[in-house]
Short mmCIF file of C-alpha atoms in Angstrom, two decimals:
data_model
loop_
_atom_site.label_atom_id
_atom_site.label_comp_id
_atom_site.label_asym_id
_atom_site.label_seq_id
_atom_site.Cartn_x
_atom_site.Cartn_y
_atom_site.Cartn_z
CA UNK A 1 80.67 25.75 123.41
CA UNK A 2 81.67 29.37 124.05
CA UNK A 3 79.02 31.96 123.30
CA UNK A 4 79.68 34.54 120.64
CA UNK A 5 79.64 38.22 121.59
CA UNK A 6 78.72 41.18 119.35
CA UNK A 7 81.57 42.98 117.62
CA UNK A 8 80.73 46.21 119.46
CA UNK A 9 81.14 44.50 122.84
CA UNK A 10 84.48 43.02 121.91
CA UNK A 11 85.73 46.30 120.47
CA UNK A 12 84.74 48.04 123.71
CA UNK A 13 86.89 45.53 125.62
CA UNK A 14 89.86 46.23 123.38
CA UNK A 15 89.50 50.02 123.50
CA UNK A 16 88.92 50.11 127.25
CA UNK A 17 92.47 48.90 127.79
CA UNK A 18 94.01 51.61 125.58
CA UNK A 19 95.01 55.16 126.47
CA UNK A 20 95.99 57.86 123.97
CA UNK A 21 99.72 58.36 123.54
CA UNK A 22 101.28 61.80 123.90
CA UNK A 23 101.76 63.90 120.79
CA UNK A 24 104.40 66.53 120.26
CA UNK A 25 105.47 69.55 118.27
CA UNK A 26 107.49 68.86 115.14
CA UNK A 27 109.01 71.13 112.49
CA UNK A 28 106.95 71.46 109.34
CA UNK A 29 109.69 69.69 107.41
CA UNK A 30 108.94 66.52 109.41
CA UNK A 31 105.17 66.91 109.59
CA UNK A 32 104.16 65.49 106.20
CA UNK A 33 101.54 62.76 106.64
CA UNK A 34 101.07 63.49 110.34
CA UNK A 35 97.73 64.54 111.86
CA UNK A 36 97.16 67.89 113.54
CA UNK A 37 96.38 67.62 117.24
CA UNK A 38 94.97 71.14 117.63
CA UNK A 39 93.18 73.83 115.64
CA UNK A 40 95.60 76.23 113.96
CA UNK A 41 95.17 79.98 113.51
CA UNK A 42 97.27 82.31 111.39
CA UNK A 43 100.27 83.88 113.11
CA UNK A 44 100.84 86.36 110.28
CA UNK A 45 98.45 87.67 107.63
CA UNK A 46 98.55 86.43 104.04
CA UNK A 47 99.92 88.28 102.25
CA UNK A 48 102.01 89.69 105.10
CA UNK A 49 102.56 92.97 103.23
CA UNK A 50 100.58 94.90 100.68
CA UNK A 51 102.35 93.90 97.47
CA UNK A 52 102.29 94.02 93.70
CA UNK A 53 100.36 91.49 91.65
CA UNK A 54 102.27 92.44 88.49
CA UNK A 55 105.69 93.30 87.17
CA UNK A 56 105.40 97.00 86.40
CA UNK A 57 105.56 100.41 88.04
CA UNK A 58 104.20 101.47 91.43
CA UNK A 59 102.44 104.82 91.16
CA UNK A 60 99.94 107.13 92.74
CA UNK A 61 96.82 106.56 90.66
CA UNK A 62 96.06 110.29 90.54
CA UNK A 63 99.45 110.87 88.84
CA UNK A 64 98.30 108.78 85.84
CA UNK A 65 95.02 110.57 85.16
CA UNK A 66 94.29 110.74 81.44
CA UNK A 67 97.13 108.42 80.41
CA UNK A 68 96.58 106.50 77.18
CA UNK A 69 98.74 105.31 74.26
CA UNK A 70 98.15 108.57 72.36
CA UNK A 71 98.85 110.84 75.34
CA UNK A 72 101.02 108.95 77.84
CA UNK A 73 101.95 110.37 81.21
CA UNK A 74 105.71 110.51 81.73
CA UNK A 75 107.00 109.96 85.29
CA UNK A 76 110.57 109.88 86.58
CA UNK A 77 111.59 106.51 88.04
CA UNK A 78 112.83 107.05 91.57
CA UNK A 79 113.67 103.50 92.63
CA UNK A 80 113.66 99.75 92.07
CA UNK A 81 111.64 97.33 94.25
CA UNK A 82 112.65 93.67 93.89
CA UNK A 83 110.83 90.98 95.86
CA UNK A 84 112.14 90.79 99.41
CA UNK A 85 113.19 94.43 99.63
CA UNK A 86 111.77 97.13 101.91
CA UNK A 87 111.17 100.05 99.52
CA UNK A 88 111.57 103.77 100.15
CA UNK A 89 108.36 105.85 100.22
CA UNK A 90 107.11 106.92 96.79
CA UNK A 91 107.43 110.63 96.17
CA UNK A 92 104.52 112.40 94.45
CA UNK A 93 104.80 112.59 90.70
CA UNK A 94 107.24 109.65 90.46
CA UNK A 95 107.13 105.90 89.85
CA UNK A 96 109.14 102.97 91.15
CA UNK A 97 109.83 99.83 89.13
CA UNK A 98 108.37 96.87 91.03
CA UNK A 99 108.40 93.09 90.69
CA UNK A 100 105.50 90.68 91.27
CA UNK A 101 105.17 89.97 95.00
CA UNK A 102 107.36 92.92 96.02
CA UNK A 103 106.20 95.15 98.87
CA UNK A 104 104.27 98.21 97.69
CA UNK A 105 106.07 101.47 98.58
CA UNK A 106 104.39 103.78 101.07
CA UNK A 107 102.43 106.38 99.11
CA UNK A 108 101.75 104.12 96.12
CA UNK A 109 98.19 102.87 95.61
CA UNK A 110 98.39 101.18 92.20
CA UNK A 111 100.69 99.24 89.88
CA UNK A 112 100.77 99.81 86.15
CA UNK A 113 101.85 96.58 84.44
CA UNK A 114 104.96 96.82 82.32
CA UNK A 115 102.96 96.06 79.16
CA UNK A 116 101.12 99.38 79.65
CA UNK A 117 104.38 101.36 79.53
CA UNK A 118 107.10 102.06 77.00
CA UNK A 119 109.48 99.64 78.77
CA UNK A 120 110.21 96.09 77.65
CA UNK A 121 109.54 93.21 80.06
CA UNK A 122 112.47 91.27 81.44
CA UNK A 123 115.84 92.03 83.03
CA UNK A 124 116.91 95.51 81.91
CA UNK A 125 118.65 98.43 83.62
CA UNK A 126 116.28 100.68 85.54
CA UNK A 127 115.08 103.52 83.27
CA UNK A 128 115.30 107.18 84.27
CA UNK A 129 111.71 107.77 83.13
CA UNK A 130 108.69 105.72 82.12
CA UNK A 131 105.76 106.44 79.85
CA UNK A 132 102.48 105.37 81.45
CA UNK A 133 100.08 104.46 78.63
CA UNK A 134 97.02 103.45 80.69
CA UNK A 135 95.41 105.36 83.54
CA UNK A 136 95.48 103.52 86.87
CA UNK A 137 92.75 103.36 89.48
CA UNK A 138 93.46 102.97 93.20
CA UNK A 139 94.03 99.28 94.02
CA UNK A 140 94.97 98.28 90.45
CA UNK A 141 97.19 95.14 90.56
CA UNK A 142 97.62 95.49 94.32
CA UNK A 143 97.26 92.65 96.86
CA UNK A 144 96.38 94.02 100.29
CA UNK A 145 97.78 92.77 103.60
CA UNK A 146 95.57 89.98 104.96
CA UNK A 147 93.53 89.80 101.77
CA UNK A 148 93.67 85.98 101.88
CA UNK A 149 93.97 85.38 105.64
CA UNK A 150 94.13 87.81 108.56
CA UNK A 151 96.28 87.15 111.61
CA UNK A 152 94.23 85.12 114.08
CA UNK A 153 91.93 83.64 111.43
CA UNK A 154 91.29 79.88 111.72
CA UNK A 155 93.34 78.04 109.12
CA UNK A 156 93.20 74.31 109.78
CA UNK A 157 91.26 72.06 112.14
CA UNK A 158 92.55 69.38 114.47
CA UNK A 159 92.37 66.01 112.77
CA UNK A 160 93.65 67.28 109.41
CA UNK A 161 96.19 64.92 107.83
CA UNK A 162 99.01 67.15 106.64
CA UNK A 163 99.49 66.95 102.89
CA UNK A 164 102.18 68.85 101.02
CA UNK A 165 99.66 71.60 100.27
CA UNK A 166 98.59 71.78 103.94
CA UNK A 167 102.19 72.14 105.11
CA UNK A 168 102.75 74.89 102.55
CA UNK A 169 99.68 76.72 103.86
CA UNK A 170 100.89 76.44 107.45
CA UNK A 171 104.27 77.89 106.50
CA UNK A 172 102.50 80.75 104.70
CA UNK A 173 100.61 81.75 107.84
CA UNK A 174 103.76 81.90 109.95
CA UNK A 175 103.96 78.45 111.55
CA UNK A 176 107.26 76.66 111.94
CA UNK A 177 106.23 73.98 114.44
CA UNK A 178 102.90 72.16 114.72
CA UNK A 179 101.40 69.95 117.40
CA UNK A 180 100.68 66.56 115.86
CA UNK A 181 99.14 63.38 117.11
CA UNK A 182 101.51 60.58 118.03
CA UNK A 183 102.50 58.16 115.30
CA UNK A 184 101.67 54.79 116.78
CA UNK A 185 104.49 52.23 116.59
CA UNK A 186 103.22 48.78 115.64
CA UNK A 187 105.02 45.44 115.70
CA UNK A 188 103.62 42.77 113.38
CA UNK A 189 103.95 39.07 114.26
CA UNK A 190 102.69 36.23 112.07
CA UNK A 191 102.47 32.76 113.58
CA UNK A 192 102.74 29.34 112.01
CA UNK A 193 105.51 26.85 111.27
CA UNK A 194 104.04 26.47 107.78
CA UNK A 195 104.89 30.06 106.74
CA UNK A 196 107.62 30.83 104.23
CA UNK A 197 109.01 34.10 102.88
CA UNK A 198 107.28 35.56 99.83
CA UNK A 199 108.81 34.12 96.68
CA UNK A 200 110.44 31.18 98.48
CA UNK A 201 109.93 27.70 97.04
CA UNK A 202 107.15 25.88 98.86
CA UNK A 203 107.65 22.46 100.39
CA UNK A 204 104.61 20.24 100.90
CA UNK A 205 102.33 21.73 103.55
CA UNK A 206 103.89 25.21 103.52
CA UNK A 207 102.35 28.50 102.37
CA UNK A 208 103.67 32.02 101.63
CA UNK A 209 103.55 34.45 104.55
CA UNK A 210 101.18 36.99 103.01
CA UNK A 211 99.69 38.17 106.30
CA UNK A 212 102.81 39.93 107.56
CA UNK A 213 102.96 41.97 104.37
CA UNK A 214 99.23 42.67 104.51
CA UNK A 215 99.41 43.84 108.12
CA UNK A 216 102.52 45.97 107.62
CA UNK A 217 100.83 47.67 104.68
CA UNK A 218 97.59 48.25 106.56
CA UNK A 219 99.55 49.75 109.47
CA UNK A 220 101.15 52.27 107.10
CA UNK A 221 97.85 53.03 105.34
CA UNK A 222 96.35 53.97 108.71
CA UNK A 223 99.12 56.45 109.52
CA UNK A 224 101.06 54.30 111.98
CA UNK A 225 104.67 53.09 111.79
CA UNK A 226 105.52 49.42 111.47
CA UNK A 227 108.59 49.03 113.70
CA UNK A 228 109.19 45.32 113.12
CA UNK A 229 107.86 42.28 111.29
CA UNK A 230 108.55 38.89 112.87
CA UNK A 231 107.44 35.30 112.55
CA UNK A 232 106.98 32.64 115.19
CA UNK A 233 106.77 28.89 115.10
CA UNK A 234 104.02 26.84 116.68
CA UNK A 235 105.35 26.61 120.23
CA UNK A 236 104.44 28.77 123.22
CA UNK A 237 108.10 29.24 124.14
CA UNK A 238 109.13 30.49 120.68
CA UNK A 239 106.14 32.81 120.51
CA UNK A 240 106.78 34.27 123.98
CA UNK A 241 110.33 35.26 122.97
CA UNK A 242 109.18 36.77 119.66
CA UNK A 243 106.53 38.83 121.49
CA UNK A 244 109.08 40.04 124.08
CA UNK A 245 111.35 41.29 121.30
CA UNK A 246 108.43 42.83 119.40
CA UNK A 247 107.32 44.78 122.47
CA UNK A 248 110.68 46.53 122.83
CA UNK A 249 109.98 49.28 120.32
CA UNK A 250 106.23 49.16 119.94
CA UNK A 251 103.08 50.79 121.28
CA UNK A 252 100.93 47.95 119.93
CA UNK A 253 101.54 44.38 118.76
CA UNK A 254 99.29 42.83 116.10
CA UNK A 255 99.48 39.11 115.42
CA UNK A 256 97.88 36.86 112.82
CA UNK A 257 97.06 33.18 113.27
CA UNK A 258 97.12 30.89 116.25
CA UNK A 259 93.86 32.05 117.89
CA UNK A 260 91.62 29.07 117.12
CA UNK A 261 91.13 25.87 119.06
CA UNK A 262 93.62 23.78 117.09
CA UNK A 263 96.13 21.49 118.77
CA UNK A 264 99.03 23.63 117.50
CA UNK A 265 97.69 27.17 117.85
CA UNK A 266 100.56 28.90 119.70
CA UNK A 267 98.70 31.89 121.09
CA UNK A 268 96.08 29.77 122.81
CA UNK A 269 98.85 27.49 124.11
CA UNK A 270 100.72 30.54 125.41
CA UNK A 271 97.60 31.87 127.14
CA UNK A 272 97.13 28.56 128.93
CA UNK A 273 100.81 28.33 129.91
CA UNK A 274 101.12 31.85 131.32
CA UNK A 275 98.44 33.00 133.71
CA UNK A 276 98.29 35.53 136.51
CA UNK A 277 99.46 39.12 136.94
CA UNK A 278 103.12 38.05 137.10
CA UNK A 279 103.02 36.40 133.68
CA UNK A 280 104.93 38.31 130.96
CA UNK A 281 102.09 37.73 128.50
CA UNK A 282 98.38 38.05 129.30
CA UNK A 283 95.85 37.02 126.66
CA UNK A 284 92.05 36.70 126.55
CA UNK A 285 90.26 34.99 123.68
CA UNK A 286 86.65 35.30 122.59
CA UNK A 287 84.38 34.30 119.76
CA UNK A 288 82.91 37.33 118.00
CA UNK A 289 79.62 37.13 116.13
CA UNK A 290 81.13 38.18 112.81
CA UNK A 291 82.05 36.46 109.58
CA UNK A 292 84.90 36.25 108.75
CA UNK A 293 86.93 36.77 111.92
CA UNK A 294 85.09 34.87 114.64
CA UNK A 295 88.13 33.90 116.80
CA UNK A 296 89.78 37.00 118.31
CA UNK A 297 92.13 37.78 121.18
CA UNK A 298 93.71 40.70 123.01
CA UNK A 299 95.83 41.42 126.06
CA UNK A 300 99.29 42.72 126.82
CA UNK A 301 102.96 41.80 126.66
CA UNK A 302 105.43 42.90 129.33
CA UNK A 303 108.30 44.74 127.65
CA UNK A 304 111.85 44.80 128.98
CA UNK A 305 111.29 48.40 130.13
CA UNK A 306 108.30 47.21 132.22
CA UNK A 307 105.67 48.69 129.89
CA UNK A 308 102.57 46.63 129.27
CA UNK A 309 102.32 46.76 125.50
CA UNK A 310 98.80 46.00 124.23
CA UNK A 311 98.42 43.12 121.81
CA UNK A 312 95.58 42.34 119.40
CA UNK A 313 95.45 38.80 118.03
CA UNK A 314 93.73 38.24 114.69
CA UNK A 315 92.80 35.02 112.88
CA UNK A 316 95.20 33.71 110.26
CA UNK A 317 93.17 33.74 107.06
CA UNK A 318 93.85 36.81 104.89
CA UNK A 319 90.27 38.03 104.47
CA UNK A 320 89.79 37.61 108.23
CA UNK A 321 92.93 39.70 108.74
CA UNK A 322 91.63 42.50 106.49
CA UNK A 323 88.18 42.53 108.08
CA UNK A 324 89.53 42.29 111.63
CA UNK A 325 92.09 45.01 111.06
CA UNK A 326 89.47 47.33 109.57
CA UNK A 327 86.90 46.79 112.32
CA UNK A 328 89.13 46.28 115.39
CA UNK A 329 92.77 47.32 114.86
CA UNK A 330 92.00 50.55 112.99
CA UNK A 331 89.82 51.87 115.86
CA UNK A 332 92.55 50.82 118.32
CA UNK A 333 95.17 52.78 116.36
CA UNK A 334 92.85 55.78 116.32
CA UNK A 335 92.36 55.52 120.11
CA UNK A 336 96.12 55.34 120.70
CA UNK A 337 96.62 58.33 118.39
CA UNK A 338 94.06 60.35 120.34
CA UNK A 339 91.60 60.64 117.48
CA UNK A 340 88.59 60.36 119.79
CA UNK A 341 90.15 62.19 122.75
CA UNK A 342 87.99 64.46 124.89
CA UNK A 343 86.86 67.46 122.92
CA UNK A 344 87.41 65.78 119.57
CA UNK A 345 84.53 65.34 117.16
CA UNK A 346 85.99 62.61 114.98
CA UNK A 347 84.39 59.17 115.02
CA UNK A 348 86.59 56.11 115.20
CA UNK A 349 87.22 54.32 111.90
CA UNK A 350 85.91 50.85 111.12
CA UNK A 351 82.26 51.85 111.09
CA UNK A 352 79.88 52.17 108.14
CA UNK A 353 79.83 55.66 106.64
CA UNK A 354 78.27 54.95 103.22
CA UNK A 355 75.27 53.11 101.83
CA UNK A 356 75.03 51.11 98.60
CA UNK A 357 72.70 48.66 96.89
CA UNK A 358 73.45 45.01 96.24
CA UNK A 359 73.84 44.27 92.53
CA UNK A 360 73.61 40.51 93.19
CA UNK A 361 72.13 38.39 95.94
CA UNK A 362 73.83 35.97 98.33
CA UNK A 363 73.23 33.87 101.43
CA UNK A 364 74.59 34.93 104.82
CA UNK A 365 75.90 32.99 107.85
CA UNK A 366 73.23 32.48 110.54
CA UNK A 367 73.65 34.50 113.72
CA UNK A 368 76.77 36.40 112.63
CA UNK A 369 77.26 39.84 111.13
CA UNK A 370 78.85 39.46 107.73
CA UNK A 371 81.54 41.75 106.32
CA UNK A 372 81.78 41.14 102.59
CA UNK A 373 84.60 42.62 100.48
CA UNK A 374 82.84 44.39 97.62
CA UNK A 375 83.61 46.54 94.62
CA UNK A 376 81.51 49.21 92.95
CA UNK A 377 79.76 48.08 89.79
CA UNK A 378 77.11 49.01 87.25
CA UNK A 379 73.43 48.63 88.03
CA UNK A 380 72.11 45.13 87.31
CA UNK A 381 70.30 44.66 84.02
CA UNK A 382 66.67 43.64 83.94
CA UNK A 383 67.50 40.10 82.80
CA UNK A 384 70.05 39.68 85.60
CA UNK A 385 68.07 41.28 88.40
CA UNK A 386 65.10 40.15 90.41
CA UNK A 387 61.78 40.81 88.78
CA UNK A 388 60.70 43.17 91.56
CA UNK A 389 63.62 45.55 91.01
CA UNK A 390 62.27 48.53 89.09
CA UNK A 391 64.32 50.83 86.90
CA UNK A 392 64.01 53.71 89.35
CA UNK A 393 66.39 51.83 91.66
CA UNK A 394 69.20 52.44 89.18
CA UNK A 395 69.40 56.05 90.34
CA UNK A 396 67.05 56.00 93.30
CA UNK A 397 68.59 58.11 96.04
CA UNK A 398 71.88 58.26 94.16
CA UNK A 399 73.24 55.14 95.86
CA UNK A 400 76.02 53.18 94.16
CA UNK A 401 75.78 49.49 93.35
CA UNK A 402 78.20 46.92 94.75
CA UNK A 403 79.01 43.27 94.16
CA UNK A 404 81.22 40.87 96.13
CA UNK A 405 84.77 40.69 94.83
CA UNK A 406 84.56 36.89 94.82
CA UNK A 407 81.65 34.64 93.97
CA UNK A 408 82.11 32.89 97.34
CA UNK A 409 81.50 36.14 99.21
CA UNK A 410 83.31 36.61 102.52
CA UNK A 411 85.19 33.33 102.77
CA UNK A 412 88.20 33.93 104.99
CA UNK A 413 90.70 32.32 102.60
CA UNK A 414 89.84 34.25 99.41
CA UNK A 415 93.01 36.33 99.33
CA UNK A 416 93.43 36.56 95.55
CA UNK A 417 90.31 38.71 95.19
CA UNK A 418 91.24 41.18 97.96
CA UNK A 419 92.98 43.73 95.70
CA UNK A 420 89.65 44.36 93.94
CA UNK A 421 87.86 45.18 97.20
CA UNK A 422 86.91 48.84 97.67
CA UNK A 423 84.76 48.50 100.78
CA UNK A 424 83.25 46.05 103.22
CA UNK A 425 79.50 45.56 102.92
CA UNK A 426 77.96 44.97 106.35
CA UNK A 427 75.08 42.51 106.61
CA UNK A 428 73.26 42.33 109.96
CA UNK A 429 73.29 39.03 111.85
CA UNK A 430 69.52 38.62 111.58
CA UNK A 431 69.52 38.87 107.76
CA UNK A 432 69.30 35.40 106.18
CA UNK A 433 69.92 36.48 102.60
CA UNK A 434 70.83 39.61 100.66
CA UNK A 435 68.55 40.33 97.70
CA UNK A 436 69.29 42.41 94.62
CA UNK A 437 68.54 46.04 95.40
CA UNK A 438 68.90 45.70 99.19
CA UNK A 439 70.59 48.64 100.89
CA UNK A 440 73.92 47.79 102.50
CA UNK A 441 76.03 49.87 104.90
CA UNK A 442 79.63 50.19 103.66
CA UNK A 443 82.93 50.54 105.51
CA UNK A 444 85.49 52.08 103.12
CA UNK A 445 88.83 50.31 102.90
CA UNK A 446 91.97 52.31 103.57
CA UNK A 447 93.49 51.98 100.09
CA UNK A 448 90.26 52.30 98.08
#
């Protein structure tokens, strides 16, 4: 019987075979959802010009001394400054009509809002004169160059996923192109002659192919691109051809099913049929000390362009697919995308980053680390909790409470309860049972 290896050891094997892909510079219009590959500094200040914060009249503050509604100061209007125009210098003793965001004329040091004059707001012909009914102070309603960001200031750090707001900010500081991490191309392959398309009528012994949809969605949720989704029957020959086609446009192939010791598991049959460096498919299988997801495999597929495309082979049960993707494939995608490249400070995903308390107790599999899909819940009541759980555990250190999404815990086939899962609770291999109130490390799920 093959020995089980720790998850960390297996993950190290998988990651050791992967090298980061090259990123590239893309226009901001195509950068949404991508991840910055370098720190960004401002090319231009924000605002780039000293400008008006109000619709009104640009003035020298000293020219409005003493102005009030009873004794307004009357100034001739020497020009109009719409947004986007380069104004003429402001002559002493005059005013220029100015719009919000328009560049402040040289010589002006304040803006009197239109409501503090005798002019009506809105589109009207430029007046010859304006009554100033409120004295201005230097800097009134003026936004100075670089008030928000100065040229050369740090704006955004490498590793930032570019939202619409982030892209807007980058445009504001003068960027047109940004260096982004590569978007990993992933081919999804589900194996099994029993699989049928979603919604198709089921014949005896057949099941819906839910794994291909699950994997394609997880790929997208982790910032990669699913280039193809294919299905293979239970023969080594059929699978080899499907993998060859999948490799054509992919940086990584992820399969589900066919990794156990069954008589019709195609991946294990393919591994036995094709051995040696000349083989177009190279696969290694191991048993990992985790539940669910014990049978795992990885290797490479020779593409038609002679690239060795890495492949990660997951078990076929849906909860196993979710757990294995989160703990193995997600770190692999991050490695290919350069997330943990030299100089980077970001940890790989798939590791616990939160802590919670168990709201219910359950038994655990002996000798294997358990990953239990859980959801956040209310603190257990006194009549539903163990007698040794005191009320101060409700708040305690501010930890949330969690409960398994299904009463059967981490069973690999419990697909119907997966949508309720918000995280994976990690139970160490040496723990025989989880008790109410026990602290549990949590791995957040991508869509939670």
